[in-house]
Structures are given as C-alpha cells and as structure tokens.
Short mmCIF file of C-alpha atoms (C1' of nucleotides) in Angstrom, two decimals:
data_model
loop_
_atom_site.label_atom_id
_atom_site.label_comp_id
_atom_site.label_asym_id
_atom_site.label_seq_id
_atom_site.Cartn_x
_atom_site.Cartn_y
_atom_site.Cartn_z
CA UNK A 1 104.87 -2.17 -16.54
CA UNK A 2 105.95 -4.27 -13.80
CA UNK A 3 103.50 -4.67 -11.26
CA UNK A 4 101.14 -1.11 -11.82
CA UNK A 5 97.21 -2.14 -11.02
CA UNK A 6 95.61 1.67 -10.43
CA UNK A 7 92.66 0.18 -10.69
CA UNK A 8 90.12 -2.94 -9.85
CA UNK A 9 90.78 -5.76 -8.17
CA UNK A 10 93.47 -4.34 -6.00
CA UNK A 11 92.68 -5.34 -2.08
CA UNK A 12 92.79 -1.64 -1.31
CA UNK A 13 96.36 -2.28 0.04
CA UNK A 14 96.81 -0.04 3.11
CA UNK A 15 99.57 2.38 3.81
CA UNK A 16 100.24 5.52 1.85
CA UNK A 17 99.92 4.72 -2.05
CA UNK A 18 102.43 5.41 -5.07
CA UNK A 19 102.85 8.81 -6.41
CA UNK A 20 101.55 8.95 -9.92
CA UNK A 21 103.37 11.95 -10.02
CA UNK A 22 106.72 10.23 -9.41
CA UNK A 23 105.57 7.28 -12.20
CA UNK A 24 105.52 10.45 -14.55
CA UNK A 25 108.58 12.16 -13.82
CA UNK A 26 110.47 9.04 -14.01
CA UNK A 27 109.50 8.08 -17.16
CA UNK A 28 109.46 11.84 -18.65
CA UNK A 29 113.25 11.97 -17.17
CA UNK A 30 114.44 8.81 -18.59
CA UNK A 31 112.82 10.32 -22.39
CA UNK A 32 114.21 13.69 -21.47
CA UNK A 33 117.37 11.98 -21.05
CA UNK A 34 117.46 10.43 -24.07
CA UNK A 35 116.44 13.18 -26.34
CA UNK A 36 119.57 14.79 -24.69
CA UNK A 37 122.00 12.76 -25.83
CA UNK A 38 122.67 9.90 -23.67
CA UNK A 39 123.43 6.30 -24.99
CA UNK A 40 121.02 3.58 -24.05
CA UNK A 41 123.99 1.95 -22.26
CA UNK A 42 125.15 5.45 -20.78
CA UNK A 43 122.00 6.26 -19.11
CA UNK A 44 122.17 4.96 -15.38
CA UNK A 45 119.02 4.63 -13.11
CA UNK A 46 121.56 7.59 -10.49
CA UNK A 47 120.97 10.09 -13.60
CA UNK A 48 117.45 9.33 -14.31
CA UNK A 49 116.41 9.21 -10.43
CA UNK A 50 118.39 12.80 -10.35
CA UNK A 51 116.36 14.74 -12.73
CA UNK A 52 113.47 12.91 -12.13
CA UNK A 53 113.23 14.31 -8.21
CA UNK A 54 113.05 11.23 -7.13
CA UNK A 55 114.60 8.70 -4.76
CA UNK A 56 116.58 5.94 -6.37
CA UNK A 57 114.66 3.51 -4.50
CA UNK A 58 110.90 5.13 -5.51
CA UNK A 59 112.39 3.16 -9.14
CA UNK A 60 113.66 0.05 -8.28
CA UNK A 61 109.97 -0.12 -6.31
CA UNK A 62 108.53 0.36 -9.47
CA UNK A 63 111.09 -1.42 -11.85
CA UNK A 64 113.31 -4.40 -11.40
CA UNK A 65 116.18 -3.06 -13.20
CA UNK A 66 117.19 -0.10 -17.05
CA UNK A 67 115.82 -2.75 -19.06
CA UNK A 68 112.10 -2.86 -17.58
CA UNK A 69 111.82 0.86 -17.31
CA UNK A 70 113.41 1.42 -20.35
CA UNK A 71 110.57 -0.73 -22.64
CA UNK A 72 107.80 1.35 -20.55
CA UNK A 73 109.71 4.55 -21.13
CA UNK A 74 109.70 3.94 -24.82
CA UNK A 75 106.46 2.38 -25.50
CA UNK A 76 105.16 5.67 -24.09
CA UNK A 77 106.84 7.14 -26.73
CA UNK A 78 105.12 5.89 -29.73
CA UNK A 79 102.60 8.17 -30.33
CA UNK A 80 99.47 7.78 -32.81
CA UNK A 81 99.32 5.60 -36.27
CA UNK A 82 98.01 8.30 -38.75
CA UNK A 83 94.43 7.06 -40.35
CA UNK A 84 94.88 7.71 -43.96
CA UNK A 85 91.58 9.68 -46.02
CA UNK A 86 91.40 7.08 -48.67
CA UNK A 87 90.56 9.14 -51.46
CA UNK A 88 93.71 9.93 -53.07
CA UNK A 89 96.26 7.13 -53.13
CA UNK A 90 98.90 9.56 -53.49
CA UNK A 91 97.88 12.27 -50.79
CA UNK A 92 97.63 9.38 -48.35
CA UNK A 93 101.41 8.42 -49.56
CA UNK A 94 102.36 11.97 -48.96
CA UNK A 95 100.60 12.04 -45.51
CA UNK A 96 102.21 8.51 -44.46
CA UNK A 97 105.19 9.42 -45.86
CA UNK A 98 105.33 12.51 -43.93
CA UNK A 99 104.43 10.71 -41.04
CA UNK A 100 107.89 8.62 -41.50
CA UNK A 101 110.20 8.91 -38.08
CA UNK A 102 108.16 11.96 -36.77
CA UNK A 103 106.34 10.85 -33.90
CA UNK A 104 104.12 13.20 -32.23
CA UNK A 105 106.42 13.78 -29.46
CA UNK A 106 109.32 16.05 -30.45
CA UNK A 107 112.07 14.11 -28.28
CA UNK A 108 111.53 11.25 -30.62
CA UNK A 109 112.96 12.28 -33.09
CA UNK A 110 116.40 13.02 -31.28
CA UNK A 111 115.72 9.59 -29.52
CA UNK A 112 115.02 7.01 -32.76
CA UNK A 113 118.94 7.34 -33.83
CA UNK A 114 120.00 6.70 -31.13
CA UNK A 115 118.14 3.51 -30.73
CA UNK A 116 119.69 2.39 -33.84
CA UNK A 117 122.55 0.40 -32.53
CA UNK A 118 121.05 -1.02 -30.18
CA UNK A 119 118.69 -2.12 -32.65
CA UNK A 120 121.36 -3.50 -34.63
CA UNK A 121 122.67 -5.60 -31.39
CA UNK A 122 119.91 -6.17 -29.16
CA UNK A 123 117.22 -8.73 -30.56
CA UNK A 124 114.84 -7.78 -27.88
CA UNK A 125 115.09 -4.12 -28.96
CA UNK A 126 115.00 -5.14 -32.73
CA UNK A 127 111.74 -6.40 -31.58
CA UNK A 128 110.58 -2.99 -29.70
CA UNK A 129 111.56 -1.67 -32.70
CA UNK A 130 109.52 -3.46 -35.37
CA UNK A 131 106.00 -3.55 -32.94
CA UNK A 132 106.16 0.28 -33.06
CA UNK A 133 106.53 0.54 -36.62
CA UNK A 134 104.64 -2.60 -38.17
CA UNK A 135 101.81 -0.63 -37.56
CA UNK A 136 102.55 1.88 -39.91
CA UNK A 137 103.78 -0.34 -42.97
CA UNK A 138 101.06 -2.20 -42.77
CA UNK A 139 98.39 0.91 -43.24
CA UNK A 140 100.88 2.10 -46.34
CA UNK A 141 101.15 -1.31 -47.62
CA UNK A 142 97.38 -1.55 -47.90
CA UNK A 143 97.29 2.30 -49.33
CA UNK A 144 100.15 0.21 -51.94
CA UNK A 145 97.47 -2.25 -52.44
CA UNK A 146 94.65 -0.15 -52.71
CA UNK A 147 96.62 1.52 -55.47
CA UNK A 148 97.34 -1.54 -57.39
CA UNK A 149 93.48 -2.47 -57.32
CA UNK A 150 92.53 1.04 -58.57
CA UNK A 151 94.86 0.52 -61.31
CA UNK A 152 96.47 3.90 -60.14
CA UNK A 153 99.50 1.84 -59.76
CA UNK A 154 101.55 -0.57 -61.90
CA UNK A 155 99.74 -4.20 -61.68
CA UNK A 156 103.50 -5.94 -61.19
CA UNK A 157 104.32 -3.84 -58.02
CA UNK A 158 106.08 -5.33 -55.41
CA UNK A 159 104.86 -3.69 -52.44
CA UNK A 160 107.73 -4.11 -50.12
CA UNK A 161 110.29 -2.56 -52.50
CA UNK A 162 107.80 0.52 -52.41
CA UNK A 163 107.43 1.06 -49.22
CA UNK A 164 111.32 0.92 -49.16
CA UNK A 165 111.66 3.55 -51.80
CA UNK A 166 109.43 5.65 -50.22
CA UNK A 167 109.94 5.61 -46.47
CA UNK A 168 113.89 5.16 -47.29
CA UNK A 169 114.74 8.81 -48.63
CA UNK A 170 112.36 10.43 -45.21
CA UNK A 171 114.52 8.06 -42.81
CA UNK A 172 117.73 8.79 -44.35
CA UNK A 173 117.04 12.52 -43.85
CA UNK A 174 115.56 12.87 -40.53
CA UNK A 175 117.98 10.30 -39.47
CA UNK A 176 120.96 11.31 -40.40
CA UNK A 177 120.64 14.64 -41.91
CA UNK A 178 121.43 13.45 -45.25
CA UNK A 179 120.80 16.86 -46.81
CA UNK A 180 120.78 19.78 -44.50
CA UNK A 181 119.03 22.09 -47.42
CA UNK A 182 116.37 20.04 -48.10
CA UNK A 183 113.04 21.28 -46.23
CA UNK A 184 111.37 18.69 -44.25
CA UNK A 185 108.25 20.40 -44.98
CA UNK A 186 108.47 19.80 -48.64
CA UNK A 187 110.27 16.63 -48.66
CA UNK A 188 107.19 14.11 -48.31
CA UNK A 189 105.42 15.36 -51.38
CA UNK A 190 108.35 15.77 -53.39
CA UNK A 191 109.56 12.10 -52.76
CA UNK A 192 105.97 10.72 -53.26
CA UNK A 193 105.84 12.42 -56.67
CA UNK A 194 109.25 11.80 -57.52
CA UNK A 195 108.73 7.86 -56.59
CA UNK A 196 105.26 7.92 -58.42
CA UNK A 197 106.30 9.47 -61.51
CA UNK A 198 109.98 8.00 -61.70
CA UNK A 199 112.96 10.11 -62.78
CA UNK A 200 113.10 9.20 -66.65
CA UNK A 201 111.99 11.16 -69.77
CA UNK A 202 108.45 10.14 -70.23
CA UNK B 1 148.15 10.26 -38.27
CA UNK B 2 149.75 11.95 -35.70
CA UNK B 3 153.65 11.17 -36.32
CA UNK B 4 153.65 8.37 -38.77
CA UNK B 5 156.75 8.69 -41.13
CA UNK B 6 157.98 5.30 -41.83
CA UNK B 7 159.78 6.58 -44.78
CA UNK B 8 162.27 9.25 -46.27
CA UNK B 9 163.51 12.24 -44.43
CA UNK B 10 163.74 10.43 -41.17
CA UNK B 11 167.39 11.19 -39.52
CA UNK B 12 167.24 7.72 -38.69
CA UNK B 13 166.16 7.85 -34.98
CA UNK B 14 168.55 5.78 -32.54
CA UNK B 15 166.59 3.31 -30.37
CA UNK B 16 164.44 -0.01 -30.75
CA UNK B 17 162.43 1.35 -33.91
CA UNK B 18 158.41 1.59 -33.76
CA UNK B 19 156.64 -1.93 -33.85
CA UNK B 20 154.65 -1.70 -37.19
CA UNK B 21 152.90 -4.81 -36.24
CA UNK B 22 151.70 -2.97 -33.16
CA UNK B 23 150.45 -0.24 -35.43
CA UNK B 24 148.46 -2.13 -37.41
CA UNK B 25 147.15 -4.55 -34.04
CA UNK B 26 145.86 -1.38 -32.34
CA UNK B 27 143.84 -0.46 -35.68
CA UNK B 28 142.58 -3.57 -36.42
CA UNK B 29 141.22 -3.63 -32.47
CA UNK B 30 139.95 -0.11 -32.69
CA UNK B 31 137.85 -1.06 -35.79
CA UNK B 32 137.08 -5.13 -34.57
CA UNK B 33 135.24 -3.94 -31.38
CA UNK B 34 133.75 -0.90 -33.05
CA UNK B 35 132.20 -3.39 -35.48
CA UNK B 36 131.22 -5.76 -32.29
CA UNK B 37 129.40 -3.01 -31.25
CA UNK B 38 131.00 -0.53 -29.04
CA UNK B 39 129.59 2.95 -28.89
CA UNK B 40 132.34 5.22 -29.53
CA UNK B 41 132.19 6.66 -26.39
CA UNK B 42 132.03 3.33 -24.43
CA UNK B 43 135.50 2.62 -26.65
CA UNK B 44 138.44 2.93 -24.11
CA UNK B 45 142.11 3.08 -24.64
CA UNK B 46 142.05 0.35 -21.93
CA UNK B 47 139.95 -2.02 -24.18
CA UNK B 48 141.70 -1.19 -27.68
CA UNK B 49 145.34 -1.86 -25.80
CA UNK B 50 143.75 -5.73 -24.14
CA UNK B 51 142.29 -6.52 -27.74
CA UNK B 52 145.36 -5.21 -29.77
CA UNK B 53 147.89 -7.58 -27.29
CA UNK B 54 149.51 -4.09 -26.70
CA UNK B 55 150.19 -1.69 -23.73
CA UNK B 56 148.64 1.22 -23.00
CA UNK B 57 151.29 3.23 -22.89
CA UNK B 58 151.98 2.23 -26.95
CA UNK B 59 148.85 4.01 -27.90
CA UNK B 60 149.76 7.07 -26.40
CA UNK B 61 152.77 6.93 -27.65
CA UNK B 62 151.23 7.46 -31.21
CA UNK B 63 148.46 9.15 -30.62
CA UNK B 64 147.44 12.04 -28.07
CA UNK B 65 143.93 10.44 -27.34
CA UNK B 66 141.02 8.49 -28.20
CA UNK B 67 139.75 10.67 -30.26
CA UNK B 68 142.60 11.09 -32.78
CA UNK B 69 143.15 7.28 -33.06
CA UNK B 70 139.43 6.92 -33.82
CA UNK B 71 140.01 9.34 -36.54
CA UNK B 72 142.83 7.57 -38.36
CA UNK B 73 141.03 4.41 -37.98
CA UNK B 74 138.07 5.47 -39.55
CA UNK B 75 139.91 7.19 -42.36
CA UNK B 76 141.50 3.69 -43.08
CA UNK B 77 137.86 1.46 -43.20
CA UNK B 78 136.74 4.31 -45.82
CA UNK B 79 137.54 2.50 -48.61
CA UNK B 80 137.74 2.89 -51.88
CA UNK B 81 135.28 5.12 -54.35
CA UNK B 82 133.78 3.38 -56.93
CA UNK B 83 134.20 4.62 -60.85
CA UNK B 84 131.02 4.30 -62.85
CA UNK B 85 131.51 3.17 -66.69
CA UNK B 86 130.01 6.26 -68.07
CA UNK B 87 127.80 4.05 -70.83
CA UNK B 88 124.73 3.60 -69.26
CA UNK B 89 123.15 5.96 -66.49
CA UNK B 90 120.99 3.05 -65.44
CA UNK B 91 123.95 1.02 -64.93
CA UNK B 92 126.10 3.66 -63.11
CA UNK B 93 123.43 4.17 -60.75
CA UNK B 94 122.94 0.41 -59.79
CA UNK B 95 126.84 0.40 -59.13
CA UNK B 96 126.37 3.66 -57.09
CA UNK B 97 123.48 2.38 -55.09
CA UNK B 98 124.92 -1.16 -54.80
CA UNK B 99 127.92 0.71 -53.11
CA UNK B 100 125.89 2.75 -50.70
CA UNK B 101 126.90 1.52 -47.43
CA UNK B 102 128.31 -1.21 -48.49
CA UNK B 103 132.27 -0.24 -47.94
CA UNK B 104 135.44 -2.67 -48.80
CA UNK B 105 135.51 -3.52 -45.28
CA UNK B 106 133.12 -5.99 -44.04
CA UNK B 107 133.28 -4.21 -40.79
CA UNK B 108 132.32 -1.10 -42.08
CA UNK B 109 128.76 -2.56 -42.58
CA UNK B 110 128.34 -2.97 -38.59
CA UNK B 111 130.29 0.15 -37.77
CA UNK B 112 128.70 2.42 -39.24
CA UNK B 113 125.41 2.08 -37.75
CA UNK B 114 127.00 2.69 -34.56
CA UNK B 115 128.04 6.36 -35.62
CA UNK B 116 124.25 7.57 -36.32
CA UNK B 117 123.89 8.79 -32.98
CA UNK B 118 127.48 10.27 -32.64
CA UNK B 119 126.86 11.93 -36.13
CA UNK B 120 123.84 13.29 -34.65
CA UNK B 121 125.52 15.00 -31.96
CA UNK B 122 128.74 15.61 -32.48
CA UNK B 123 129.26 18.66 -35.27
CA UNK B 124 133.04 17.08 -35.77
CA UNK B 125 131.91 13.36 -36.05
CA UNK B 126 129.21 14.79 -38.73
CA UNK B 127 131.33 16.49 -40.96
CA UNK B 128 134.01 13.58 -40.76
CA UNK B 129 130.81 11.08 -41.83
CA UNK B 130 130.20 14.14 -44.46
CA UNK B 131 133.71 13.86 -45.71
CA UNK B 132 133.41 9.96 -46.25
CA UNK B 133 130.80 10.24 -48.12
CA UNK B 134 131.17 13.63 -49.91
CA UNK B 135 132.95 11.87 -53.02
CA UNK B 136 130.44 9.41 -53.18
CA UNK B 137 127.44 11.77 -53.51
CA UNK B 138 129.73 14.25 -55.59
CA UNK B 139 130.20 11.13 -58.35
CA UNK B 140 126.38 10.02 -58.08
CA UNK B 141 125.32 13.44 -58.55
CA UNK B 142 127.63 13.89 -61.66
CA UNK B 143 125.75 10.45 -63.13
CA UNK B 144 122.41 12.42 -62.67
CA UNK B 145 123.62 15.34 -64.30
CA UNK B 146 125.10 13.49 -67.10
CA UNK B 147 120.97 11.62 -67.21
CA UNK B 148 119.76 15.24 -67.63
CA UNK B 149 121.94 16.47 -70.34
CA UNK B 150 121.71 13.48 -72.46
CA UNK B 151 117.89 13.25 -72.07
CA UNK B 152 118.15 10.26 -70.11
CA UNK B 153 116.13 11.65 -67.48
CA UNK B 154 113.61 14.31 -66.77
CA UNK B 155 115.34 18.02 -67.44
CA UNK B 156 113.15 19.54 -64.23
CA UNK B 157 115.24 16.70 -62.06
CA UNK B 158 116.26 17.88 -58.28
CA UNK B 159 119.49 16.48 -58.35
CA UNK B 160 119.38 16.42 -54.70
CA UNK B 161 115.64 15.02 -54.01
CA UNK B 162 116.99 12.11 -56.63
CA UNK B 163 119.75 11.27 -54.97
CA UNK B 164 117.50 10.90 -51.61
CA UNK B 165 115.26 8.56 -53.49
CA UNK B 166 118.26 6.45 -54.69
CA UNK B 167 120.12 6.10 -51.03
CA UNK B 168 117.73 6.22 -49.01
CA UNK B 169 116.19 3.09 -49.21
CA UNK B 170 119.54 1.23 -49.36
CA UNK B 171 121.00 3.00 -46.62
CA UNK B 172 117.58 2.05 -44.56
CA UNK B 173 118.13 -1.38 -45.29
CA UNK B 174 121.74 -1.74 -44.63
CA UNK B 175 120.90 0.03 -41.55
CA UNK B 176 117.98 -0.52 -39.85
CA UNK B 177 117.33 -3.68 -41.53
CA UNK B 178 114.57 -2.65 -42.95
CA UNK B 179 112.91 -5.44 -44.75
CA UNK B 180 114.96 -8.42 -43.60
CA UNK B 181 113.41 -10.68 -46.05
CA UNK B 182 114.92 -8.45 -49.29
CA UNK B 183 117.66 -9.61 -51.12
CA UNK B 184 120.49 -6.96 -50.63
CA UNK B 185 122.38 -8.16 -53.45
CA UNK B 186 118.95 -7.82 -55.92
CA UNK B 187 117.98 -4.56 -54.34
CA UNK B 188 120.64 -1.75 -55.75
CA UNK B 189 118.64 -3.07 -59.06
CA UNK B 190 115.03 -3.37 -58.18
CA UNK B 191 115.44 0.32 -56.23
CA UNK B 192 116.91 2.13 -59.34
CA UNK B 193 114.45 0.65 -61.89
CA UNK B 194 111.72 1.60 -59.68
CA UNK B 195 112.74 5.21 -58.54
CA UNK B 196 113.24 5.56 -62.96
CA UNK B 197 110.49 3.89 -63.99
CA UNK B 198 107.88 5.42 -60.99
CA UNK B 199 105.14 3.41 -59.05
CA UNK B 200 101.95 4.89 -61.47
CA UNK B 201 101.16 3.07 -64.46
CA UNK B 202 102.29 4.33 -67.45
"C1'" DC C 1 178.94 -3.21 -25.82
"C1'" DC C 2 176.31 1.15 -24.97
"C1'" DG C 3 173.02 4.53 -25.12
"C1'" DA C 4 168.56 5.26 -26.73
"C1'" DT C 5 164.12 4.10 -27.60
"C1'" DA C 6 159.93 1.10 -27.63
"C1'" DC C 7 157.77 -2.67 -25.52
"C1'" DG C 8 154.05 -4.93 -22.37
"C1'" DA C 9 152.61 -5.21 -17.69
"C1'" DA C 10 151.53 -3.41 -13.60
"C1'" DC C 11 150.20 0.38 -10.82
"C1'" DC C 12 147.65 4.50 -8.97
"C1'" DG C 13 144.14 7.82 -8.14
"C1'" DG C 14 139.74 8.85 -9.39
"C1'" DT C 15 134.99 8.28 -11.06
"C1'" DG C 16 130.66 6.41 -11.54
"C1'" DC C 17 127.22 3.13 -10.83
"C1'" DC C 18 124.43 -0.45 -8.67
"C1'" DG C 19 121.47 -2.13 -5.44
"C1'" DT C 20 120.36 -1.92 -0.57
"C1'" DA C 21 119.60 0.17 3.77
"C1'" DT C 22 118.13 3.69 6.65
"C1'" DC C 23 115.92 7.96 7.98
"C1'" DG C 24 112.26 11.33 9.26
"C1'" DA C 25 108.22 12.86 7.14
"C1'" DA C 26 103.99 12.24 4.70
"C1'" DA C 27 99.78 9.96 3.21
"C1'" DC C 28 96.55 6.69 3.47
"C1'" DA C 29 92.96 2.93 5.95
"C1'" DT C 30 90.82 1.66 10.04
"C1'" DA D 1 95.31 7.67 17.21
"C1'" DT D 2 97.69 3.72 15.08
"C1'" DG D 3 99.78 0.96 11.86
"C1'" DT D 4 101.32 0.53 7.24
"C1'" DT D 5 103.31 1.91 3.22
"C1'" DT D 6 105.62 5.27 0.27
"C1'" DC D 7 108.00 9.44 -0.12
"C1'" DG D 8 112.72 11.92 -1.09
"C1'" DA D 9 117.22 11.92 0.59
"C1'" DT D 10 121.40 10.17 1.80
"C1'" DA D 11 124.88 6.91 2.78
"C1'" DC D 12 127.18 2.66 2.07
"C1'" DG D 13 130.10 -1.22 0.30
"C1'" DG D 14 131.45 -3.11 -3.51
"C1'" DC D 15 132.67 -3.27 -7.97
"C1'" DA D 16 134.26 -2.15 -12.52
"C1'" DC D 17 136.64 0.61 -15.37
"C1'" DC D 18 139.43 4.35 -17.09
"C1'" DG D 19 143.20 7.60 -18.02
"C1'" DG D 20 148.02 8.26 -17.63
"C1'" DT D 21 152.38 7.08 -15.67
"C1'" DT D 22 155.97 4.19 -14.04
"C1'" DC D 23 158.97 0.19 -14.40
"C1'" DG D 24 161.85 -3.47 -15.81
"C1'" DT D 25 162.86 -5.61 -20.10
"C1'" DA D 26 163.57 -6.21 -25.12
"C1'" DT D 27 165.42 -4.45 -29.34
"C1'" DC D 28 167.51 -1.45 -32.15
"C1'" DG D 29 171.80 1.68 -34.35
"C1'" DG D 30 176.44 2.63 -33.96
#
DNA sequence: CCGATACGAACCGGTGCCGTATCGAAACAT
DNA sequence: ATGTTTCGATACGGCACCGGTTCGTATCGG
C-alpha cells in the first residue's frame, strides 16, 4: 500500500479522485493471473494492466514497481485464521488441519505452489510467507499445548514435530497432488486420527 | 536421449567425433542453474549454452529442444533408490523417510522445489515427477505391507493415508522449510516414531 | 592430405517488457 | 465556468533476451 489514505487527514486534494474500482481490478487481475498459471517472475505489469482494464500508468500511480503491488496483491489474499471450539482437542486438530493451504479464496490454492520457489529464493518473500502462516501454527500449537495440559496428549511431546506431522501430509497433498485418490474431504480427519493414534498394533 | 550411442553398432561415423565433455558441460549447466533457481520456463538454450562454455548450435545438435534436454537431465539427477534391510519396519521406514527428497545430488534438493508449480500445471511434467518417485512410494508401500502382515502395525492400516503421514512432513520441510530450527538429519527418526507411536497417551 | 563432421562465436529477426509521455474525456472542488 | 487531477488508451525508445541459422575453424577417420 504505497501511498492509499481514503480517508482522514487527507487535504481534500482537488481534481478528479482515484477509481476504487480500478484499485480492485488491478489487484483481482494480478490474483487472477496468478491462479492462472503465471510465474511470479513471468507476470509483467503490460499483462496485469491488460486484463485489469486499466491504463498502465493508472498502476505505476498507484505502485512504484511488481514488487509493491505484488505484497498488496497477496496480503489480500490471506483470508481468515480459523478460531478453534476448544472442546475437543482432536476436532479442533481436524478443523485446523483441514484448514491447512485452503484459504478462503479458491485462487489460493492454485497460487501457494507457485509461490514456493520464490519462497525458496527470495528472503523477503520467505518472510511474506511465514507472517501469513505464523498465525495459524501458533493457534494449533496452543490446541498442542492445550492437549498436553489435559493429559489428552503424551506429557514428552514436542510440539513442533507435531505440527509437522500433521500439517505435512495436508501440504504435501494439496500441494503437489501427492495422491490423486485420496479425498480432500476426508483427508483431515483421517490424518488427525492416524497421527493421534499412531500406526502400530496397540 | 535423443541420439546418444557412444557404443557398439555405430558404423563408425567419419568426421570430428561428438565432444563428450560438451555432453556432460551442457548437463551439468542445465541442472547448476536449475538448482540456482531458474524456473523451467525462464531456462533458455541461450543461458544453458553461456554456462556450459558451449555453442548454441551444440545443443541442438543433440537435442530437438528445451524440453527434451530438460528431460534427460532430470532423468540423470534422479538418483539412486534406496533398498531397505527388511529386519526392522521401524528401521526401513526411517531410511525411507530419511530419503524423501533428499536425492544423491545435492542439487536435487534446490531443484526440485522449483518444479512444484510446473508439476502443477503441466500434465507431462507431473507424470515425469510421478515416475521419479513411483519406485520410491512402490518400495515404502511394500515396508507397510510387510508391518501389516507381520503384526507390526495396525491390520485396518490405509497404506496410502500412512504413507502421507510419513512424507509429508519431510517433504514440507525439505521444501518449504518448514520449521527451520529442526534438525533434518534427526527428523526422518523423530517423524516415524511419532506417526507409530501416535500423539495421545497411551 | 582430404572429406566429413563438430566446434564455438557471431548474427538475425522477432518478441516482450518497462517506464514515460501524451491525448481527449471525465470527475471532482471552488 | 475553471482549474486540477485521474481516467483509459496508445505510442514510444530502449533494452534485453531468445530461438535458430550461418560461418570460419578445429578435429577426426581413412
């Protein structure tokens, strides 16, 4: 958000003022985009100005450069942290869980991989990365904790190896289609179970 | 391998005879800038022929395009498949889950990552990441099957839900770098034990 | 030594993008 | 009405790169 002040102390600057409506359709054009296919490095501000409607210059009056626009387009993206009932530690697992790389808008979850190299390169985006999903671990690591207090789970836990086995398998699938049979819809309760209650012969 | 045959039948063709070390050079580059992080569609011919010390016109002399030279020199940075002992299904799982993403190559470890989003859309680049690791999830799954029969493990297992839980949150860590503060080398253990002993108290 | 082939470098035509400038029209404040 | 600013559109120069081919040279077998 470069320089965007709707509201307050803005002088009441004269001349005709920005279209919200072309702040929306660039940023919904750079997601759509994204969700379509194109590399971070492959999108061009020509492309996103294009399908947006919209004047390559209405942008670069908004945005200095990709990079700025980019980090609004995606923070957009993030969507709601799930709140957790608290009865159940293992329904709130399965709802968390669930809740694992499947944001609340669809395009996000054709957008995420594609982030991932960039990730992998880009510190600043490693960084974009881990605010939008710190959130999360932490409300699962305290559901982890919550667990260990209640006794419902083992006392010598270590709660970062648990959140990996159970946010792991969901990743892996949505990201990469590990297992095209497997039903998504299914898939959070049976990992939760299957992590709880461990593979071996009781 | 378009037209390799280095050996045998050959009528002995006249002429200066094909520069292996070229061969190898434009592999080697094909694979270095992959694993400096080069999308494979941002990979050029151009850049593979500057890095390998090699003219264009040598690539296409072995290979019709990009594509087909990407394919050999992925096939080569597969690596090898790793045999479990057969005593213990514990132990043949930590070797399994030690391997996952984890190839021979060193490289491998920053290429791959870059192939998520290709996998994602490309229905040839996903079945020639499913053929890679086919094998590996054929010999994993015969492990688990092997748990079943001899007891080892719970006989209502889903072989395939298991082998989520058991890759999963390696391949999210190799990936994504999860949890940058866990040990890889430790991990392969700490994951199986957990995913066979379970989260709940006993 | 000769013909054949492979070699690296250089070349060519084409594409796409960036960032800016300009335009007539539109939307606001005064 | 007037001045100011933004609008979408279009054009521009400049640049970078890319795919494929051509070219003169190096290296082979015979």
């Amino acid at each position: 958000m470069s320089d965007m002040n709707p509201t307050a102390d803005a002088p009441r600057s004269p001349g005709r003022p920005r279209s919200v409506r072309a702040d929306e359709a660039i940023v919904e054009a750079t997601l759509d985009l994204l969700a379509e296919g194109s590399t971070i490095e492959a999108l061009s501000i020509e492309a996103i100005a294009a399908r947006a409607g919209v004047g390559k210059a209405t942008i670069y009056r908004r945005w200095p450069g990709k990079d700025a626009l980019l980090l609004d387009a995606l923070r957009r993206l993030k969507g709601v942290v799930p709140q957790p009932a608290g009865h159940s530690v293992r329904d709130d697992l399965v709802l968390l869980v669930g809740a694992v790389g499947h944001n609340i808008d669809p395009r996000a979850e054709r957008i995420m991989p594609c982030l991932v190299p960039e990730v992998n390169r880009s510190p600043d985006h490693f960084q974009l990365y881990q605010n939008i999903i710190e959130p999360r671990r932490k409300i699962m690591r305290e559901v982890l904790r919550r667990g260990v207090a209640t006794g419902e789970l083992r006392a010598d836990l270590d709660i970062e190896v648990a959140m990996a086995l159970l946010t792991g398998p969901m990743l892996v699938q949505r990201l990469l289609r590990w297992h095209p049979e497997l039903d998504d819809r299914l898939l959070p309760e049976r990992v939760v179970d299957g992590v709880l209650d461990g593979l071996r012969t009781r």
